[in-house]
Short mmCIF file of C-alpha atoms in Angstrom, two decimals:
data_model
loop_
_atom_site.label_atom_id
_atom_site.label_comp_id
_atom_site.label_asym_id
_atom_site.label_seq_id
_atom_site.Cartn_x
_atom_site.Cartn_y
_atom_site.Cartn_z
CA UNK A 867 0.00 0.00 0.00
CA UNK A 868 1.49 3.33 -0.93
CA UNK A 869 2.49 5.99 1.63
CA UNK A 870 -0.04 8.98 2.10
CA UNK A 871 1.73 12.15 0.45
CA UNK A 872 2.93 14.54 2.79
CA UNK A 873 1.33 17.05 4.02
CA UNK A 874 2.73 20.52 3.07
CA UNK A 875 4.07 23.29 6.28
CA UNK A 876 0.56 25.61 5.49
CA UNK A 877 -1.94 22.75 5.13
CA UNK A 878 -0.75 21.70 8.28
CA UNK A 879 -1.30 25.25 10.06
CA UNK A 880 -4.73 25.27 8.22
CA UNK A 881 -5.69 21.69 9.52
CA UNK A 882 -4.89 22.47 13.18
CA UNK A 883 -6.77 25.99 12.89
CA UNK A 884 -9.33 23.57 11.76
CA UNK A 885 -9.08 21.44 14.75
CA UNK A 886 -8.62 24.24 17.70
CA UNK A 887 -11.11 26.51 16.21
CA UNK A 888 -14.06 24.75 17.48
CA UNK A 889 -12.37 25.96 21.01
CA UNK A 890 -10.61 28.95 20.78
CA UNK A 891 -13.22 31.25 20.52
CA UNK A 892 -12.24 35.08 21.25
CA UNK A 893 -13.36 34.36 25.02
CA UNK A 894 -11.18 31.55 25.56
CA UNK A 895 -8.14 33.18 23.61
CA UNK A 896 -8.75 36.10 26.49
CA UNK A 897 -8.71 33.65 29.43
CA UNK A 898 -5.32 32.11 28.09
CA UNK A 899 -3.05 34.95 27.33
CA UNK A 900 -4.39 36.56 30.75
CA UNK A 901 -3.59 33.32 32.44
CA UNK A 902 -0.16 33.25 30.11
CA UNK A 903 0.43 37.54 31.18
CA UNK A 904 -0.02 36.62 35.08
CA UNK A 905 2.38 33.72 34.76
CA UNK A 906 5.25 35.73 33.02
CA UNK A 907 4.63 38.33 35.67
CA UNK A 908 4.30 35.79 38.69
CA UNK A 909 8.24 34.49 37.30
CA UNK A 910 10.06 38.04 36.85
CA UNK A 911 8.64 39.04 40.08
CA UNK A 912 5.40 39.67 40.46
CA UNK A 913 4.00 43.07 40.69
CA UNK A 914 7.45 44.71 42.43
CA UNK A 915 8.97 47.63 40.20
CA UNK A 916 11.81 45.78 38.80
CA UNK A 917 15.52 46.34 40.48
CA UNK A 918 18.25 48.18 38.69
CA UNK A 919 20.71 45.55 37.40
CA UNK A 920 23.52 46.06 39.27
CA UNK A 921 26.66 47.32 37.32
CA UNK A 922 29.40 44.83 36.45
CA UNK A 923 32.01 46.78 35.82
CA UNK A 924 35.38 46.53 37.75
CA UNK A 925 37.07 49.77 37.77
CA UNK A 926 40.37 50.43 38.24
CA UNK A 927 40.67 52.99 41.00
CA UNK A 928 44.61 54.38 42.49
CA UNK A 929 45.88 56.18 45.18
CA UNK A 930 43.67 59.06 46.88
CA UNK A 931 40.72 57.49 44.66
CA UNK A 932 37.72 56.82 46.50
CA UNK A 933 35.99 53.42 46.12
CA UNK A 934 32.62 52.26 47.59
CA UNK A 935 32.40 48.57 48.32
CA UNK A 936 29.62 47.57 50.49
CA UNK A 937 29.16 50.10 53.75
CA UNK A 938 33.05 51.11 53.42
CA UNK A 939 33.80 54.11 51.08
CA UNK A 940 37.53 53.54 51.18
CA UNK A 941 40.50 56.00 49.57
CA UNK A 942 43.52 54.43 49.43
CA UNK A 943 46.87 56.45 50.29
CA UNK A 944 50.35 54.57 50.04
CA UNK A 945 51.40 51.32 50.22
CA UNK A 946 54.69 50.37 52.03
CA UNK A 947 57.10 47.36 52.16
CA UNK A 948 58.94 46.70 55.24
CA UNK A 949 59.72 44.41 57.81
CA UNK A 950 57.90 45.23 60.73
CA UNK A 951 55.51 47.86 62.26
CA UNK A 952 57.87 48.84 65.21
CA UNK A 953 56.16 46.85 68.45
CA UNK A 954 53.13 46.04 66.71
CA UNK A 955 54.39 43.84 64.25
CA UNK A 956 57.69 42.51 65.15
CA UNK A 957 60.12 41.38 62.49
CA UNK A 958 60.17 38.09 61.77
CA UNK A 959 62.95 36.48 59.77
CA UNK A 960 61.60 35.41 56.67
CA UNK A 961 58.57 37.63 56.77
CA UNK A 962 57.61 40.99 54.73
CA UNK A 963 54.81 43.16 55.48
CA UNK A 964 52.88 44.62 52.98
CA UNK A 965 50.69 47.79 54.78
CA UNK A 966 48.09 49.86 52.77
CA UNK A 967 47.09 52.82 54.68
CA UNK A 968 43.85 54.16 53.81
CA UNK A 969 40.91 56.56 54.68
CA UNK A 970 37.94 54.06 55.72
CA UNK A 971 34.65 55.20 56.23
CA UNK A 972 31.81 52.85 57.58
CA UNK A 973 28.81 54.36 55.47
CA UNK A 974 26.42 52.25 56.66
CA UNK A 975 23.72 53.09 59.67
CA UNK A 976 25.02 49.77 61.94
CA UNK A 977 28.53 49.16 63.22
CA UNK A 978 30.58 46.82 60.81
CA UNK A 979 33.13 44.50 62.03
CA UNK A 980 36.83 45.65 60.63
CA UNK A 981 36.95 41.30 59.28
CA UNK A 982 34.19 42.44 56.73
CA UNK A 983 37.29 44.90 55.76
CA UNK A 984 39.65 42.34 55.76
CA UNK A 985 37.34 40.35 52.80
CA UNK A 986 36.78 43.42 51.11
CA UNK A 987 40.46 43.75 50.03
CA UNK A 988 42.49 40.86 48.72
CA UNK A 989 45.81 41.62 47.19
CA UNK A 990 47.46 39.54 44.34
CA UNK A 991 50.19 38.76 46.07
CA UNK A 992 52.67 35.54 45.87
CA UNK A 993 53.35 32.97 49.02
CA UNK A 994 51.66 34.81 51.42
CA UNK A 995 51.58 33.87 55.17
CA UNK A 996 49.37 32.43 58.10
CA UNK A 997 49.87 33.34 61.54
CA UNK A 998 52.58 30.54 62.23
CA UNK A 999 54.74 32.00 59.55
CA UNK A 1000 54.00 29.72 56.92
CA UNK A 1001 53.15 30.34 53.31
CA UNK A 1002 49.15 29.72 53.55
CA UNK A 1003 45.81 30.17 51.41
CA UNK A 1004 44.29 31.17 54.05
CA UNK A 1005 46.47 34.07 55.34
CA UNK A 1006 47.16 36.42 58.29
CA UNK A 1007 45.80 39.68 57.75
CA UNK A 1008 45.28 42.82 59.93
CA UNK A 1009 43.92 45.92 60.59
CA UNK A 1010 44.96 48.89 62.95
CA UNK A 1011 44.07 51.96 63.48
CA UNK A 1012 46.03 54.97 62.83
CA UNK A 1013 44.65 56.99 65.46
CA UNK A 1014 45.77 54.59 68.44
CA UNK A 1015 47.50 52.01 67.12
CA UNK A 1016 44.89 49.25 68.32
CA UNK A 1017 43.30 46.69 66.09
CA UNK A 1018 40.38 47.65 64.88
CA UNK A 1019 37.64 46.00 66.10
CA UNK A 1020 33.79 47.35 65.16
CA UNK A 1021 33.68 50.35 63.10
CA UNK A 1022 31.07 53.07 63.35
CA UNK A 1023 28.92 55.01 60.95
CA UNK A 1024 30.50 58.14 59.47
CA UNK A 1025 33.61 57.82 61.43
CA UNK A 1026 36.01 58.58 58.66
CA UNK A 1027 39.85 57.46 60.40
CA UNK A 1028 42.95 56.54 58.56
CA UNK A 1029 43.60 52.51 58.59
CA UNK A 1030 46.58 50.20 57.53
CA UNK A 1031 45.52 46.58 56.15
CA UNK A 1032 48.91 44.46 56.08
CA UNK A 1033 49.25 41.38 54.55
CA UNK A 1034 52.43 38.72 55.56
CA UNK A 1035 54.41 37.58 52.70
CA UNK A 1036 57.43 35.40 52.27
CA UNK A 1037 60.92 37.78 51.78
CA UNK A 1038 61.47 34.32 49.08
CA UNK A 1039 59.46 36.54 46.79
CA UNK A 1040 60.63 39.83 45.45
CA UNK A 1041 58.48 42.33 46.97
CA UNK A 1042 55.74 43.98 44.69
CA UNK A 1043 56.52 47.32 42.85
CA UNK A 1044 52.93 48.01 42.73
CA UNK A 1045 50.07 46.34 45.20
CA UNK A 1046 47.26 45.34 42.97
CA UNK A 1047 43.97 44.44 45.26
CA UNK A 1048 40.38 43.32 44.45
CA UNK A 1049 37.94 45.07 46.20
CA UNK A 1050 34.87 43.14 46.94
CA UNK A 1051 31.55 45.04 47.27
CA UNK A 1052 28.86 43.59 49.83
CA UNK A 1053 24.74 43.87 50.12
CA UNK A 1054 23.04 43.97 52.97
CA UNK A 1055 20.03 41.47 53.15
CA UNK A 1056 18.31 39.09 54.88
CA UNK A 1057 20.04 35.58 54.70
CA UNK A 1058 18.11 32.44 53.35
CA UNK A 1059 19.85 30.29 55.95
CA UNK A 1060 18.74 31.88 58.90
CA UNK A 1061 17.03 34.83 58.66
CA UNK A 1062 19.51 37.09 60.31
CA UNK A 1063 20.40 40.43 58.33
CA UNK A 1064 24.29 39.84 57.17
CA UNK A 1065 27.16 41.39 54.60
CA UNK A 1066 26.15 38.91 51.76
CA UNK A 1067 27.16 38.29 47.86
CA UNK A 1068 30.62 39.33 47.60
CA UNK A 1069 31.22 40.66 44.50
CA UNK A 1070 34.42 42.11 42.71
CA UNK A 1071 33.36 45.67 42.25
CA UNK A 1072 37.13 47.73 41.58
CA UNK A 1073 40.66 46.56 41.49
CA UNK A 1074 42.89 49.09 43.18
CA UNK A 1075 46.40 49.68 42.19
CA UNK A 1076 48.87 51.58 44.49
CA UNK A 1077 52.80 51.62 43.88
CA UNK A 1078 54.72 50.12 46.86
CA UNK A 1079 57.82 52.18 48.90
CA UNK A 1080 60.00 49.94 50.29
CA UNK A 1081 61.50 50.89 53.67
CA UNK A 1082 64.30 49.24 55.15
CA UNK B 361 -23.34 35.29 28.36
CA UNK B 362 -20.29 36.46 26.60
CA UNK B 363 -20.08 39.65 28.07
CA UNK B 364 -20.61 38.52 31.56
CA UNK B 365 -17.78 35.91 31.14
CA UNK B 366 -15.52 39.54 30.24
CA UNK B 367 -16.88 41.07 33.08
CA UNK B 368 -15.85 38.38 34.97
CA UNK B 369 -12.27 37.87 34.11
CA UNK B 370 -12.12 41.90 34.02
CA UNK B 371 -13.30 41.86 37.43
CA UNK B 372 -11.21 39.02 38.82
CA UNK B 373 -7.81 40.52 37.11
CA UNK B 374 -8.52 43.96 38.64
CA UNK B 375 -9.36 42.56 42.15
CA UNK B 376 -5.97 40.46 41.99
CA UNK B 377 -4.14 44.17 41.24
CA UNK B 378 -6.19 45.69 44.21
CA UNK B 379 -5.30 42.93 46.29
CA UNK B 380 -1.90 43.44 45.42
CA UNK B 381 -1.56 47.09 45.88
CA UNK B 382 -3.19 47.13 48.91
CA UNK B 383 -0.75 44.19 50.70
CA UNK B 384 1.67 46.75 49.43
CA UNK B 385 1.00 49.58 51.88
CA UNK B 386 0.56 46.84 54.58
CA UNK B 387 3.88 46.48 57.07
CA UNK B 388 6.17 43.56 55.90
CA UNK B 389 4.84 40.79 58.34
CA UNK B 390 8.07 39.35 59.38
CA UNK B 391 9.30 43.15 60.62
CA UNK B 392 6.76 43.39 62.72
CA UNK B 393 7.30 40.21 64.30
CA UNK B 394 11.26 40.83 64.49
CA UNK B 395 10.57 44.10 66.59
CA UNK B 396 11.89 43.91 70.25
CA UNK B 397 10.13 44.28 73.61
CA UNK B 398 11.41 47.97 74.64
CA UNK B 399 12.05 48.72 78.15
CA UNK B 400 12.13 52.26 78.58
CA UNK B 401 14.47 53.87 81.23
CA UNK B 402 16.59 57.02 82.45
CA UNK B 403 19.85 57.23 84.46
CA UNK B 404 19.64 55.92 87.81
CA UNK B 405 16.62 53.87 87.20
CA UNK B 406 16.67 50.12 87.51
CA UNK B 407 15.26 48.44 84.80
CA UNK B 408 14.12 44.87 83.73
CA UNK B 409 13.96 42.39 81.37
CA UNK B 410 14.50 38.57 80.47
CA UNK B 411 17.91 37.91 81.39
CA UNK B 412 18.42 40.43 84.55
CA UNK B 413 18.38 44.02 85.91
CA UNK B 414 20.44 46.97 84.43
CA UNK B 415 20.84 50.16 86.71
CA UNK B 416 22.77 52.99 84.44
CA UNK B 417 24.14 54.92 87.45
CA UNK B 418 25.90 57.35 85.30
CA UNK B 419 26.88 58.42 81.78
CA UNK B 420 30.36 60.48 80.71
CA UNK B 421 32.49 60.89 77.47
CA UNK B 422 36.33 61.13 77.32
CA UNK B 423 38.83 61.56 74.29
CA UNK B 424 41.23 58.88 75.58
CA UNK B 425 40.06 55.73 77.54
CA UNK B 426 42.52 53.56 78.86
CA UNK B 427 42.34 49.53 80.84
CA UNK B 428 45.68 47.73 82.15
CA UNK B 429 46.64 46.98 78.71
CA UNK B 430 45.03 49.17 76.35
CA UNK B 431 45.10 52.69 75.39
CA UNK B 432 41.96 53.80 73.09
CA UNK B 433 42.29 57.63 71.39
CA UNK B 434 39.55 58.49 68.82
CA UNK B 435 38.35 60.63 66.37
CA UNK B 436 35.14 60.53 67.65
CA UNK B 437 34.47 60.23 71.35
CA UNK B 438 34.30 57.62 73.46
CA UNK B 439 31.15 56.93 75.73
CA UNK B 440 31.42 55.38 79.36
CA UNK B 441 28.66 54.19 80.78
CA UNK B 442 29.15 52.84 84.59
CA UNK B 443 26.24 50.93 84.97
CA UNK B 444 24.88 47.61 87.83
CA UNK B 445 24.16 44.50 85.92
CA UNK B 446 22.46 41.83 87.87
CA UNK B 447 21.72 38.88 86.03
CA UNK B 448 18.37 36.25 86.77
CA UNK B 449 17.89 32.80 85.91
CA UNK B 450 21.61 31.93 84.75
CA UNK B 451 24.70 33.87 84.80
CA UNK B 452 24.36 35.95 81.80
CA UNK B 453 26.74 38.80 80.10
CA UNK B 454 25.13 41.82 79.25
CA UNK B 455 25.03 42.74 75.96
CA UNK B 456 25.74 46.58 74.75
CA UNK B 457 25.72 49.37 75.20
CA UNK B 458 24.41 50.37 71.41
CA UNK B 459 24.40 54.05 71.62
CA UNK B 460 21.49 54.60 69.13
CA UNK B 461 21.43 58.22 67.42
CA UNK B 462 17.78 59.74 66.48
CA UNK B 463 18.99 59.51 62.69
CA UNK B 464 19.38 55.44 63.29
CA UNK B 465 23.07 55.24 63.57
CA UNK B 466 23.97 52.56 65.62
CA UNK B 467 27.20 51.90 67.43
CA UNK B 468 28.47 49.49 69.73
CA UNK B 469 29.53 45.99 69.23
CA UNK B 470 33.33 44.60 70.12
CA UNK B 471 35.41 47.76 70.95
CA UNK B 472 39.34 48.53 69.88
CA UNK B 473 39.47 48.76 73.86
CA UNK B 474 37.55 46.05 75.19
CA UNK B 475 35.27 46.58 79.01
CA UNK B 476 32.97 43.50 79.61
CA UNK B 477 30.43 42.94 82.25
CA UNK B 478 30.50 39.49 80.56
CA UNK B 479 31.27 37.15 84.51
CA UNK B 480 28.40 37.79 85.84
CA UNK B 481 26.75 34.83 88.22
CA UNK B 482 23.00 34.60 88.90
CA UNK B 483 21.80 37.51 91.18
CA UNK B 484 25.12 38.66 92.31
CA UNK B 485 24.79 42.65 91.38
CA UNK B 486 28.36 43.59 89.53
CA UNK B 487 29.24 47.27 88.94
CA UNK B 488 30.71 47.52 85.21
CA UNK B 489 32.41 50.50 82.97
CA UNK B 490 31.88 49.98 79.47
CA UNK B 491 32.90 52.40 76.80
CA UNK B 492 31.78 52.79 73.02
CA UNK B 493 32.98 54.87 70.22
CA UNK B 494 30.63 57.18 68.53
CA UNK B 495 30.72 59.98 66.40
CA UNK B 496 30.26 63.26 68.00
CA UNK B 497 27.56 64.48 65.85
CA UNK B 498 25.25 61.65 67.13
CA UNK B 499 25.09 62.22 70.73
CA UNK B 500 21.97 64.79 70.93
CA UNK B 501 18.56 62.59 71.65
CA UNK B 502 20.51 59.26 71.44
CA UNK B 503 19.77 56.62 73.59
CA UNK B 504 21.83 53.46 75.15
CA UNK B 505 20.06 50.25 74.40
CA UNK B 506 21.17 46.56 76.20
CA UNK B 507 19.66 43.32 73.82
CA UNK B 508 18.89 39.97 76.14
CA UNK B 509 20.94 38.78 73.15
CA UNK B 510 23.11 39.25 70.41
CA UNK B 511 21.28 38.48 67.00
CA UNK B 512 21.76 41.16 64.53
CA UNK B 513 19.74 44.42 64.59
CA UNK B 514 16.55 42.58 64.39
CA UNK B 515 15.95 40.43 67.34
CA UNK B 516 12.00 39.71 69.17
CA UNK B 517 13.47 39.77 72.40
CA UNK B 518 13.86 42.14 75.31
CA UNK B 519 15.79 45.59 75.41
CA UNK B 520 16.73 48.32 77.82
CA UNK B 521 16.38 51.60 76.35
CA UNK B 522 18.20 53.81 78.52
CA UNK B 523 17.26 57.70 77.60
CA UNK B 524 20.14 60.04 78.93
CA UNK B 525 18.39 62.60 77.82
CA UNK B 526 20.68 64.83 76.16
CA UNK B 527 19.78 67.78 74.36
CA UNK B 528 22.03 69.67 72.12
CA UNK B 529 23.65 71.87 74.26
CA UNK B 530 24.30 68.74 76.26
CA UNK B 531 25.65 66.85 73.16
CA UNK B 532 28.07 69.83 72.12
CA UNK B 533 29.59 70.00 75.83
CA UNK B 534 30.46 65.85 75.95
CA UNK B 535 31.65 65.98 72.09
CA UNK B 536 34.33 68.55 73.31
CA UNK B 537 36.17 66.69 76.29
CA UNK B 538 39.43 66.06 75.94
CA UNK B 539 39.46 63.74 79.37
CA UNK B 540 41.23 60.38 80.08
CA UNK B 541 38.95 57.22 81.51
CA UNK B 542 40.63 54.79 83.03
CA UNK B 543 37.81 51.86 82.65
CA UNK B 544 37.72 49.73 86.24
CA UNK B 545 37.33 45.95 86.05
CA UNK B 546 34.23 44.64 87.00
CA UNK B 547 33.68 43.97 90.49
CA UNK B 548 30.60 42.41 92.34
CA UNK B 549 28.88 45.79 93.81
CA UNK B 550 27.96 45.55 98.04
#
């Protein structure tokens, strides 16, 4: 028995018009693309104004530039290589410190640990080191401030106060002739885990390049 | 029948927007049920709530503050607050102070120069200094709150509100100090 011929692509369209017609009278056309409208609207969101996308673009920001990341508006100011910070830091053989002093600002309306400022910078920098001295992905970083020479603990609202961030790094690498640092911006919101209102979704927001003195 | 089957879906889509707008305007739920228990007091007043009694006896600012092994300078100022913490139940630590300004800037939390009233054993009063570092702008109508617990900004649980009750005049004269503190340990108060 021969094969039916095939159908062509527009006597197809015209035989399923021919089939759905029967039930897609204006009426029930109405009730489906409101049903289809309140479905797209249910998934982007609902009735909520839409949020501006944040911007993506990582800018590169230098000395005495001011970059917002989060609640800290931060303005680098130099960047130093040396091997201790007098009594604070000791020397340690085999150790370099790398300090960036900075103008920090907590612009935020709660007080923010100075360990959210700690993940808001990380520098590209080679064999750096943990607390026992050794070379370490997970390294030793602190922050003083200038005004006392304490670590700095919580930090204010619209306190603006000089701090230095120093990293440890091994003296078996050269040290850097410029210190090139991500800055990670923040957003305050309520976290799905528990509920409690945190610094979430880091996010690269500027890289910040500062030229390095070395001091002996 | 075919216009009354419009009218109906017309009628159902715009009570769904109405619906919407009006839950809207209506407080977000879950705020509302995050809000603390307030307990209002002034300086000198003992005050209650779930883990113990706080008694703010008196209220001072300083430029410098200093403990055994710490010396804190600001660019701010720093508030000490000598206050009685007794706690019920269990031995608790009080949390605070938060010095809260009228604009909603908060401070408080773990200080460059650390004071505690964190030993405290069940019902034995102890007499504690604890500083915080504020800017000087927000001192006028701020008040010192104490949270039954630390949990974020946002917590359904007890808190003293101590009101010091300072006005502007009073806010310009403790921005200006240039005084020393030297913060006592905490000791169990006769």
């Amino acid at each position: 028995m021969p094969a039916p011929p095939e159908e062509s692509r527009p006597s197809r369209l015209v035989t399923a018009w021919t089939v759905l017609k029967d039930v897609l009278d204006p009426t029930t056309l109405v009730v489906l693309v409101t049903a289809l409208v309140l479905l797209l609207v249910g998934l982007f969101g609902g009735w909520r104004s839409a949020t501006a996308a944040a911007s993506t673009e990582v800018r590169t920001v230098r000395a005495g530039q001011t970059v917002q990341a989060g609640p800290w508006r931060i303005a680098a100011r130099k960047a130093h290589a040396l091997p201790s910070l007098g009594t604070l830091v000791p020397a340690r053989p085999g150790q370099r410190l790398i300090a960036l002093s900075m103008t920090v600002t907590n612009t935020s309306k709660l007080p923010v640990h100075a360990a959210l400022l700690k993940q808001t910078l990380t520098p590209t920098l080679k064999d750096q080191l943990d607390w026992s001295g050794k070379v370490s992905k997970v390294p030793r970083v602190d922050v003083y401030r200038a005004v006392d020479d304490t670590a700095a603990a919580t930090i204010g609202p619209s306190m603006p106060a000089t701090y230095v961030i120093v990293w440890f790094q091994s003296t078996s690498q050269p040290a850097p002739s410029t210190l090139e640092v991500d800055v990670t911006g923040w957003t305050y919101r309520r976290s799905s885990l528990d509920g409690s209102r945190q610094w979430l979704d880091p996010t690269v927001t500027a890289h910040l390049s500062v030229p390095v003195e070395e001091a002996r | 029948m075919r216009t009354r089957r419009l009218s109906l879906i017309v009628v159902i889509v715009a009570a769904l927007a109405l619906g919407s707008w009006v839950n809207s305007l209506l407080p977000d739920a879950t705020a509302i049920a995050d809000r603390p228990y307030v307990r209002h007091g002034t300086i000198g007043q003992r005050v209650s709530m779930r883990t113990g009694d706080v008694t703010v006896t008196r209220v001072r600012t300083a430029h410098i503050v200093t403990t055994a092994l710490q010396k804190g300078s600001t660019t701010g100022v720093w508030v000490v607050v000598d206050l009685t913490w007794t706690a019920h139940h269990e031995p608790s630590p009080l949390y605070g102070p938060y010095l809260v300004a009228t604009d909603g800037r908060t401070y408080g939390g773990q200080q460059s120069v650390s004071s505690t009233c964190s030993l405290v054993q069940t019902e034995v009063p102890m007499r504690c200094q604890l500083a915080v570092e504020v800017a000087k702008d927000a001192l006028a109508g701020a008040v010192l709150r104490f949270p039954a617990q630390l949990a974020g900004d946002e917590t359904a649980d007890d808190v003293v509100e101590i009101d010091p009750r300072w006005s502007a005049q009073d806010a310009a004269s403790l921005a200006s100090t240039s005084s020393t503190i030297a913060l006592r340990q905490a000791e169990a108060a006769s």
